[in-house]
Each structure stands twice: as C-alpha cells, then as structure tokens.
PDB file of C-alpha atoms in Angstrom:
ATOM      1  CA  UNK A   1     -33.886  68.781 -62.186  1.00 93.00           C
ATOM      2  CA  UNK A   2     -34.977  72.250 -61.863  1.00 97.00           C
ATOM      3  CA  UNK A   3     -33.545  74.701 -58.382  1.00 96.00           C
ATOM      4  CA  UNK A   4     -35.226  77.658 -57.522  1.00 96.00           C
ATOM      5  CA  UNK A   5     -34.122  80.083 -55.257  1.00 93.00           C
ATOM      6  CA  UNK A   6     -35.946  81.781 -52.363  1.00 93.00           C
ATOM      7  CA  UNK A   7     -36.032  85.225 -52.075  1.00 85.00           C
ATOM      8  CA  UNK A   8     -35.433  87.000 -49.214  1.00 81.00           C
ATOM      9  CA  UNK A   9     -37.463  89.244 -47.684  1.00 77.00           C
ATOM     10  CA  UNK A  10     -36.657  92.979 -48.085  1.00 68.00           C
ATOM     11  CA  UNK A  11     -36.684  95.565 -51.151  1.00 66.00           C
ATOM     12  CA  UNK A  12     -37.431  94.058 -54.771  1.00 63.00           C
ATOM     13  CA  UNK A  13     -34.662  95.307 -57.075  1.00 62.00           C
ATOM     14  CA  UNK A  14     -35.191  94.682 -61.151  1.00 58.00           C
ATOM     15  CA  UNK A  15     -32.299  94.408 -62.618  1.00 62.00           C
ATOM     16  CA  UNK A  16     -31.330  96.082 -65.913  1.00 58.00           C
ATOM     17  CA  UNK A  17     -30.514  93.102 -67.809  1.00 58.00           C
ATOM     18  CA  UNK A  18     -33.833  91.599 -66.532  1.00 67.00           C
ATOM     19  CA  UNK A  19     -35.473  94.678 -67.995  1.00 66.00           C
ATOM     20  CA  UNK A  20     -33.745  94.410 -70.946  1.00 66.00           C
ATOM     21  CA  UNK A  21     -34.198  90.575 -71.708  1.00 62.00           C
ATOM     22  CA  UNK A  22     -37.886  91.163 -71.626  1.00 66.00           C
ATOM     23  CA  UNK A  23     -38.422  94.378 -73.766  1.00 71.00           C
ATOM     24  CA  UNK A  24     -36.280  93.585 -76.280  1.00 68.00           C
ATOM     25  CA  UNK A  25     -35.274  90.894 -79.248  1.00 71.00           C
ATOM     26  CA  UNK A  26     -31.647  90.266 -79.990  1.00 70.00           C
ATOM     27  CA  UNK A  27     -31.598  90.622 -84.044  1.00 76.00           C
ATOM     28  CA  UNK A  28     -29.557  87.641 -85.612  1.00 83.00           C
ATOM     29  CA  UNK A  29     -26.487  89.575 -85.872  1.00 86.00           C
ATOM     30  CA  UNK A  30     -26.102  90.229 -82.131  1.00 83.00           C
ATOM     31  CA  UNK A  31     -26.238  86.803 -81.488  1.00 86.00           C
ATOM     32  CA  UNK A  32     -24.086  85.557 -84.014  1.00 90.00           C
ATOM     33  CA  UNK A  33     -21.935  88.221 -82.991  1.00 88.00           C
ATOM     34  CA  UNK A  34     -21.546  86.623 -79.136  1.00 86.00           C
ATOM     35  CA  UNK A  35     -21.812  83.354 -79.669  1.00 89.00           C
ATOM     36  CA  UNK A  36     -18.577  83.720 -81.938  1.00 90.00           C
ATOM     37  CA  UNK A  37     -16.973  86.349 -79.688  1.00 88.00           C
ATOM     38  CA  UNK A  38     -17.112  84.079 -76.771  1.00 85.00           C
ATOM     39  CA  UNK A  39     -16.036  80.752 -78.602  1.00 88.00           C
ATOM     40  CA  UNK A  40     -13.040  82.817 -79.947  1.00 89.00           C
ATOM     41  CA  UNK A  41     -12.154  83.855 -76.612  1.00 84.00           C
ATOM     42  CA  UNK A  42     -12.223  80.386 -75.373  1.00 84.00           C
ATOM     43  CA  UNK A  43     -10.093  79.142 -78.766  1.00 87.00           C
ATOM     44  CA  UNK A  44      -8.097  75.704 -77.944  1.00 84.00           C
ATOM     45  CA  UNK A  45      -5.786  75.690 -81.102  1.00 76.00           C
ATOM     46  CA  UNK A  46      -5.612  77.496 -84.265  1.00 72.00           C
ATOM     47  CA  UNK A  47      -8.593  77.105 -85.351  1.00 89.00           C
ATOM     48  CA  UNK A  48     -12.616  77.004 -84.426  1.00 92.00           C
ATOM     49  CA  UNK A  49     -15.517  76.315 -86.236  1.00 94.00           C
ATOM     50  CA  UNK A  50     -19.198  76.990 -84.848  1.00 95.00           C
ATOM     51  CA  UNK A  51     -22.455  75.552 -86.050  1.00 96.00           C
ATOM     52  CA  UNK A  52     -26.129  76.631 -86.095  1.00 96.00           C
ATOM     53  CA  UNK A  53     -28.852  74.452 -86.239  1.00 97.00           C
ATOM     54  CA  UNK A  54     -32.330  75.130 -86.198  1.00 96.00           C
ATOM     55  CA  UNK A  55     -34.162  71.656 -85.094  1.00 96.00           C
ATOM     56  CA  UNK A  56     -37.710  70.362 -84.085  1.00 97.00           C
ATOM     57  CA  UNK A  57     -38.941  67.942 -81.641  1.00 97.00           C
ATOM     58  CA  UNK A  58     -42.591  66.948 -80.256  1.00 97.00           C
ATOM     59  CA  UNK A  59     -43.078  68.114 -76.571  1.00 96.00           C
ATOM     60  CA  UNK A  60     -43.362  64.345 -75.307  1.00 96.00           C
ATOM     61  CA  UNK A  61     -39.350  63.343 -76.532  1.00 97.00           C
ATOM     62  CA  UNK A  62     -38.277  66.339 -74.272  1.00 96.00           C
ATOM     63  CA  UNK A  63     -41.085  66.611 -71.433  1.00 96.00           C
ATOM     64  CA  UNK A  64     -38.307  66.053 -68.899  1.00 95.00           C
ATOM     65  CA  UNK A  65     -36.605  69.117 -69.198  1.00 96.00           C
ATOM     66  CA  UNK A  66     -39.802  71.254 -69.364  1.00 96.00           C
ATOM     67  CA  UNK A  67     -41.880  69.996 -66.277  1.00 96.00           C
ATOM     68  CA  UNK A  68     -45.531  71.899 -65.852  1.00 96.00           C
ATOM     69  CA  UNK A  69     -43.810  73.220 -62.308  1.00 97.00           C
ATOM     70  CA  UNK A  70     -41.731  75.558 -64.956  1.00 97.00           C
ATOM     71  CA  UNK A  71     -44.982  76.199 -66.983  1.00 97.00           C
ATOM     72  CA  UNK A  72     -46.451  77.690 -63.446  1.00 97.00           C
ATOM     73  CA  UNK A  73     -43.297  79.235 -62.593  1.00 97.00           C
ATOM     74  CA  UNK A  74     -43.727  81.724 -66.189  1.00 96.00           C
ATOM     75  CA  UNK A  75     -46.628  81.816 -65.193  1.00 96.00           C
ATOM     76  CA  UNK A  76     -46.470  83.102 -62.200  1.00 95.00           C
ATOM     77  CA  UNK A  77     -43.624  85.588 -62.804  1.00 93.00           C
ATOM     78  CA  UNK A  78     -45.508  87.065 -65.638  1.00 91.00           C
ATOM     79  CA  UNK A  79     -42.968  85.820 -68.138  1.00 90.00           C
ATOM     80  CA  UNK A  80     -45.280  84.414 -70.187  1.00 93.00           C
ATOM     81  CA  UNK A  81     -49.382  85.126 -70.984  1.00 93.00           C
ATOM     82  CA  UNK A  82     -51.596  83.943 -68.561  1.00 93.00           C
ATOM     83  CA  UNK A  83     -53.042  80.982 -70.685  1.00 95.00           C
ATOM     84  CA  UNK A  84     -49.679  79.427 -71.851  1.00 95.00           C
ATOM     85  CA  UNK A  85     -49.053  75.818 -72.818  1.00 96.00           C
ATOM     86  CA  UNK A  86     -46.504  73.365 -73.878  1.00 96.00           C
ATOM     87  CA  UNK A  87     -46.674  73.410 -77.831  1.00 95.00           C
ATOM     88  CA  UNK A  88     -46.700  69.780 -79.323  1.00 96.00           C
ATOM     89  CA  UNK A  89     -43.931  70.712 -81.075  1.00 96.00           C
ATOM     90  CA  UNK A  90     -40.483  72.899 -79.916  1.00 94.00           C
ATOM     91  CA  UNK A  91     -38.329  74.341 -82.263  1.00 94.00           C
ATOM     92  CA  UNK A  92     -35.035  74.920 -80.853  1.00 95.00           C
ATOM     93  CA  UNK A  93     -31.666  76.591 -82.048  1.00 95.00           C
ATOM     94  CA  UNK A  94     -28.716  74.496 -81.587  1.00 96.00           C
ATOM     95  CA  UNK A  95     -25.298  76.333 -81.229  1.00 95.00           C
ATOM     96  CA  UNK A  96     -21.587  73.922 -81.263  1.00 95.00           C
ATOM     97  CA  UNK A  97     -18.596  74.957 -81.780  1.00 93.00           C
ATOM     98  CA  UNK A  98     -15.503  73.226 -81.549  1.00 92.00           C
ATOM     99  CA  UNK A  99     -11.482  73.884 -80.961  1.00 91.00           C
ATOM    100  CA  UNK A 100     -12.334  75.808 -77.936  1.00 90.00           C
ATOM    101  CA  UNK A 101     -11.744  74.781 -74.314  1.00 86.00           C
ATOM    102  CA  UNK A 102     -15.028  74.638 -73.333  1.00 86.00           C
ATOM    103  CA  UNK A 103     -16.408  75.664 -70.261  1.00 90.00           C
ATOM    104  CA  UNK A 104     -13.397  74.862 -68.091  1.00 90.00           C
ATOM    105  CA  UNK A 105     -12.326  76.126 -64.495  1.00 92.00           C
ATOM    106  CA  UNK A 106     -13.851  74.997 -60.901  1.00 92.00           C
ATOM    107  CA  UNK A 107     -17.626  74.653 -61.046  1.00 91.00           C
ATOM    108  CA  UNK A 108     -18.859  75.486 -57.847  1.00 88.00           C
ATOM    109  CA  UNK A 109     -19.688  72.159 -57.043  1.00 87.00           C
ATOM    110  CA  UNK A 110     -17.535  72.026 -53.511  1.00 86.00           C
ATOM    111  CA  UNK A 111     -19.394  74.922 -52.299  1.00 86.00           C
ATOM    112  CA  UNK A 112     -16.510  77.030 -52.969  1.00 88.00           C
ATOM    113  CA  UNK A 113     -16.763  80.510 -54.825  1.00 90.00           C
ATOM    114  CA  UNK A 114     -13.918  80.588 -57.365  1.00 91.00           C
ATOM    115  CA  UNK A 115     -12.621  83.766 -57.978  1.00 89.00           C
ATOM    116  CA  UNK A 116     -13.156  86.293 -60.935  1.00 83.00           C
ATOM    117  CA  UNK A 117     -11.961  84.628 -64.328  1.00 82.00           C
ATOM    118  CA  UNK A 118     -10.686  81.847 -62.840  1.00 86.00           C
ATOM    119  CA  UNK A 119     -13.112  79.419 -64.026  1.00 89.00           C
ATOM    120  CA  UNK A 120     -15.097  79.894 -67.602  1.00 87.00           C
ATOM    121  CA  UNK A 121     -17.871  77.684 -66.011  1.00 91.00           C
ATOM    122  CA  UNK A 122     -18.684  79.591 -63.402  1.00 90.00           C
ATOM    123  CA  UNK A 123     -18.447  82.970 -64.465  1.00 88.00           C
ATOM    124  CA  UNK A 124     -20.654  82.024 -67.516  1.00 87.00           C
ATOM    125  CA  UNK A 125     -23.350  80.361 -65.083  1.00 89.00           C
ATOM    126  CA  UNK A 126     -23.297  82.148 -61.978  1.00 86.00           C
ATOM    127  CA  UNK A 127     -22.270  86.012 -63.174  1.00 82.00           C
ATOM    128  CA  UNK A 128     -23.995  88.455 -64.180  1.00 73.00           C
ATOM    129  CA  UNK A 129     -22.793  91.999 -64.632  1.00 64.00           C
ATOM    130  CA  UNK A 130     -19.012  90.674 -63.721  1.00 54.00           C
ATOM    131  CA  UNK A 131     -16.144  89.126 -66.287  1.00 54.00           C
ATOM    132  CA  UNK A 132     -12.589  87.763 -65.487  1.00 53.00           C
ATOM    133  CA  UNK A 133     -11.984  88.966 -69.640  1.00 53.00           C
ATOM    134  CA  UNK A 134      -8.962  90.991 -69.734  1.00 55.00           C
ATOM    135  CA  UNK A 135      -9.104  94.592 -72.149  1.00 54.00           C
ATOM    136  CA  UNK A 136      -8.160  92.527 -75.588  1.00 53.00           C
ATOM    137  CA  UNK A 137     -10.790  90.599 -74.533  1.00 53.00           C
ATOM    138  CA  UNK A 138     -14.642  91.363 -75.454  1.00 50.00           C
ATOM    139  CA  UNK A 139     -17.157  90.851 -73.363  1.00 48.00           C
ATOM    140  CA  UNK A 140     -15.559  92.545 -70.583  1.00 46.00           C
ATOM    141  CA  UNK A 141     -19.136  93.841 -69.046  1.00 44.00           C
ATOM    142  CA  UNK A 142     -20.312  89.824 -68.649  1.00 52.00           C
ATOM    143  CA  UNK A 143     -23.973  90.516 -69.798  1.00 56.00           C
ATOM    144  CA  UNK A 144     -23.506  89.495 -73.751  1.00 71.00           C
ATOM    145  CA  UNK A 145     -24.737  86.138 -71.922  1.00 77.00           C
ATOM    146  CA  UNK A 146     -28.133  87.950 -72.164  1.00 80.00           C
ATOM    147  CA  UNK A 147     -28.818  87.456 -75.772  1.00 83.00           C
ATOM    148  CA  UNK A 148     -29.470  83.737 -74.713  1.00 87.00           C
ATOM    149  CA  UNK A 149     -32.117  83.903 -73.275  1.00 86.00           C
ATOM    150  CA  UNK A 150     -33.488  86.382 -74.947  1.00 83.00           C
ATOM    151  CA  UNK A 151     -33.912  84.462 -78.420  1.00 86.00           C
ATOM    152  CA  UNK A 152     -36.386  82.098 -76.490  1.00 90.00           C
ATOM    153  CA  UNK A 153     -39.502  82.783 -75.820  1.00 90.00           C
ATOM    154  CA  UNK A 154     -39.520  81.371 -72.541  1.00 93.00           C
ATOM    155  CA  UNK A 155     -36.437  82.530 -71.706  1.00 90.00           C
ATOM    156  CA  UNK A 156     -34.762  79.495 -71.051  1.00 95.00           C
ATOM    157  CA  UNK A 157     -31.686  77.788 -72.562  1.00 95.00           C
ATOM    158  CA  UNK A 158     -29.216  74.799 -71.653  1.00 97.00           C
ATOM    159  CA  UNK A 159     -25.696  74.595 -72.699  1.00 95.00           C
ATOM    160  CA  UNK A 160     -23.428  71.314 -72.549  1.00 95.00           C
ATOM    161  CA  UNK A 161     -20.185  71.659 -72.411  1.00 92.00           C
ATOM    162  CA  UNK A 162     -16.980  68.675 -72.708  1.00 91.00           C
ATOM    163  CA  UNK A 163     -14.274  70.265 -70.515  1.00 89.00           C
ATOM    164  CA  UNK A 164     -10.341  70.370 -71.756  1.00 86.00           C
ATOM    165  CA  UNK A 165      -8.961  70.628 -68.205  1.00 87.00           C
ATOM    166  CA  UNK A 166     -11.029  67.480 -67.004  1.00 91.00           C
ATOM    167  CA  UNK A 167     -12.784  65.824 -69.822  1.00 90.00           C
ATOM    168  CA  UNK A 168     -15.807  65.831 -68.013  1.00 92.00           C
ATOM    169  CA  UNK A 169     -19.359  66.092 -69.874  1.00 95.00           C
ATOM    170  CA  UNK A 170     -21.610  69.066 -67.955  1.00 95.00           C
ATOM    171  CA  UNK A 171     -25.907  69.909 -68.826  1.00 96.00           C
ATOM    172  CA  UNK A 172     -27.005  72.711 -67.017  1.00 96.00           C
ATOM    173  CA  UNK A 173     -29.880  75.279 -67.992  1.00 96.00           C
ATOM    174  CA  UNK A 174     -31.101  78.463 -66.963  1.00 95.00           C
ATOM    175  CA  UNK A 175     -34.243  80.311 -67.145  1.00 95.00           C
ATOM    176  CA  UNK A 176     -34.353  84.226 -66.800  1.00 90.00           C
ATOM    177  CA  UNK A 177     -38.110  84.725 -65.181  1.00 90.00           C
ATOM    178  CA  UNK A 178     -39.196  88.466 -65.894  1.00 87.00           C
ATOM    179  CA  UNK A 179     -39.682  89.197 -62.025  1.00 86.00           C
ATOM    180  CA  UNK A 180     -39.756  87.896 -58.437  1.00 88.00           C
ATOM    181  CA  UNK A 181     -43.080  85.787 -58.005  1.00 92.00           C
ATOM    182  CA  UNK A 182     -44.785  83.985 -55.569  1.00 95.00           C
ATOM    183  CA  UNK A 183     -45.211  80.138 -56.321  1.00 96.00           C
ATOM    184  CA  UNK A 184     -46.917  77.896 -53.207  1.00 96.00           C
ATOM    185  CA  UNK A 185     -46.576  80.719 -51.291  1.00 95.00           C
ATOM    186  CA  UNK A 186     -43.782  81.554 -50.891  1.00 95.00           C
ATOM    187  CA  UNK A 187     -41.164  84.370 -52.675  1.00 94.00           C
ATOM    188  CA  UNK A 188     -38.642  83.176 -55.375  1.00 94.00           C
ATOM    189  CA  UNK A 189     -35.749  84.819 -57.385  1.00 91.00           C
ATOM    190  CA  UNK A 190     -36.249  85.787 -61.076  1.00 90.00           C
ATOM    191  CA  UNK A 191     -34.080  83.034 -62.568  1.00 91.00           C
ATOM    192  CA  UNK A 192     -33.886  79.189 -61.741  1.00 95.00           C
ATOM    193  CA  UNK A 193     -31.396  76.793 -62.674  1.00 96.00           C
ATOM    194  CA  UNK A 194     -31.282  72.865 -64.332  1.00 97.00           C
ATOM    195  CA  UNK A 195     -28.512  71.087 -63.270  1.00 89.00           C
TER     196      UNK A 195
END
C-alpha cells in the first residue's frame, strides 16, 4: 500500500536533492559506486558479494505495486509528461548483495524516532541530508541514497531487506515526486512511501 503525506500549509521549499534527482542521470559508475559503498559499510563477515540484474516483467504480474493513484500522483507533481502510461512491459534493475547485515536497527514502527545511526533502517528510509556514518565511513552526507531513484524513470524504487538482528523479512518503496502537488484537492509532500 502506498502513504502519502499532507503538506502543510506555509512556504514551499525545493530541496536540493529534489532538484538534483530530476535534472540529472546517475552514470553507471556512480551507482555501482554506492550501491557497493553502502553494502561494504554494512559488511557481516569477511566477505560480500553484490549482484546486478537487469529483468523484465509485463505490467499485469506487478500491477499491485504500481496502482493508477501513483500514475496521477506523477502526474500531478509534474514528474512525469502529461500523457504517461503504464508500459506493458517494465524493465527493472535488481541489486542483492549478501554478507552484510542488512537493514538492521529499530524501524520506526512504535512511533518512536530512533536516534542518528542507531538503526540502518531508518536512517536509509526516513533521512535525507543526515548519516549516523562515522569519518572512515563514506557516505557521511546521507544523500548517495539519491542515485536510486534517480536511475528510474519514475523515480521510484523498493528495497527488501532480511534483518541480522531480528531475522525479519521487510518491502518498503519510495517514490521521489519532482514537487509538492495537489491531488483531490488537497496539498501533498514530494515523496510517498510503500510499506
């Protein structure tokens, strides 16, 4: 299921990364570059090994996660052109990697905030701008994340992640809209989340 948030009311403020996601693509090197940065960062044992796929499926085997309410969302928010459709087929890029902890650490869930780098999970899903990575560390900034959604063209991706410190399986998406919009009249933030 798809949540959007309300904005509101008060000054509009576009943030960089927003501005950057939409007027630029990542080349293949900057996302290589992250994806391994961040699994080696979150390395389990001595050794890690990341895959990526490039896959196809028609539009009807994964409708579910792309309801036409997201279509008009794009839409709306001026992420996408005006006349826009579901393709009958997607082409995705599928990223694993393995040895690593996952994305570990409180989720949220309770209602409770967890603190700055104490959960991977939350800081990946719910921070922009802000990192618990220490100075050996890269990605100290927290906005690598970016390159994401900015290989899709609809700025949307989902990541699934089996926890070490729980062994719990977790889906959750996120789609980066290119502004606040109006949808049913009413004011939403530029991002939404599937969870």
């Amino acid at each position: 299921m798809w949540k959007f948030e309300e904005k509101e009311k008060g000054p509009e403020v576009l943030l960089s990364w927003i501005r950057i996601l939409f007027s630029e693509h990542p080349d293949p090197e900057t996302l290589v570059r992250e994806v391994i940065q961040n699994s080696l960062d979150a390395k389990d044992n001595s050794s890690i090994q990341v895959y990526f796929i490039i896959g196809k499926k028609s539009f009807t085997e994964i409708s579910s996660y792309f309801p036409n309410e997201l279509k008009e969302r794009l839409k709306k928010s001026n992420s996408v052109e005006s006349d826009f459709n579901w393709p009958n087929e997607i082409y995705f890029l599928t990223i694993e990697d393995f040895g690593t902890t996952g994305l570990d650490g409180p989720t949220g869930e309770n209602g409770e905030i967890p603190e700055k780098g104490s959960s991977n999970y939350y800081d990946f899903w719910w921070r922009y701008g802000l990192s618990g990575k220490k100075e050996t560390k890269g990605g100290r900034w927290g906005l690598g994340k970016i390159t994401f959604p900015m290989v899709s063209r609809i700025k949307t991706f989902f990541g699934l992640t089996i926890r070490r410190d729980d062994n719990r399986e977790l889906l959750m998406g996120e789609v980066i809209f290119k502004e606040p919009y109006t949808y049913n009249g009413r004011r939403y933030q530029p991002y939404g989340y599937f969870c």
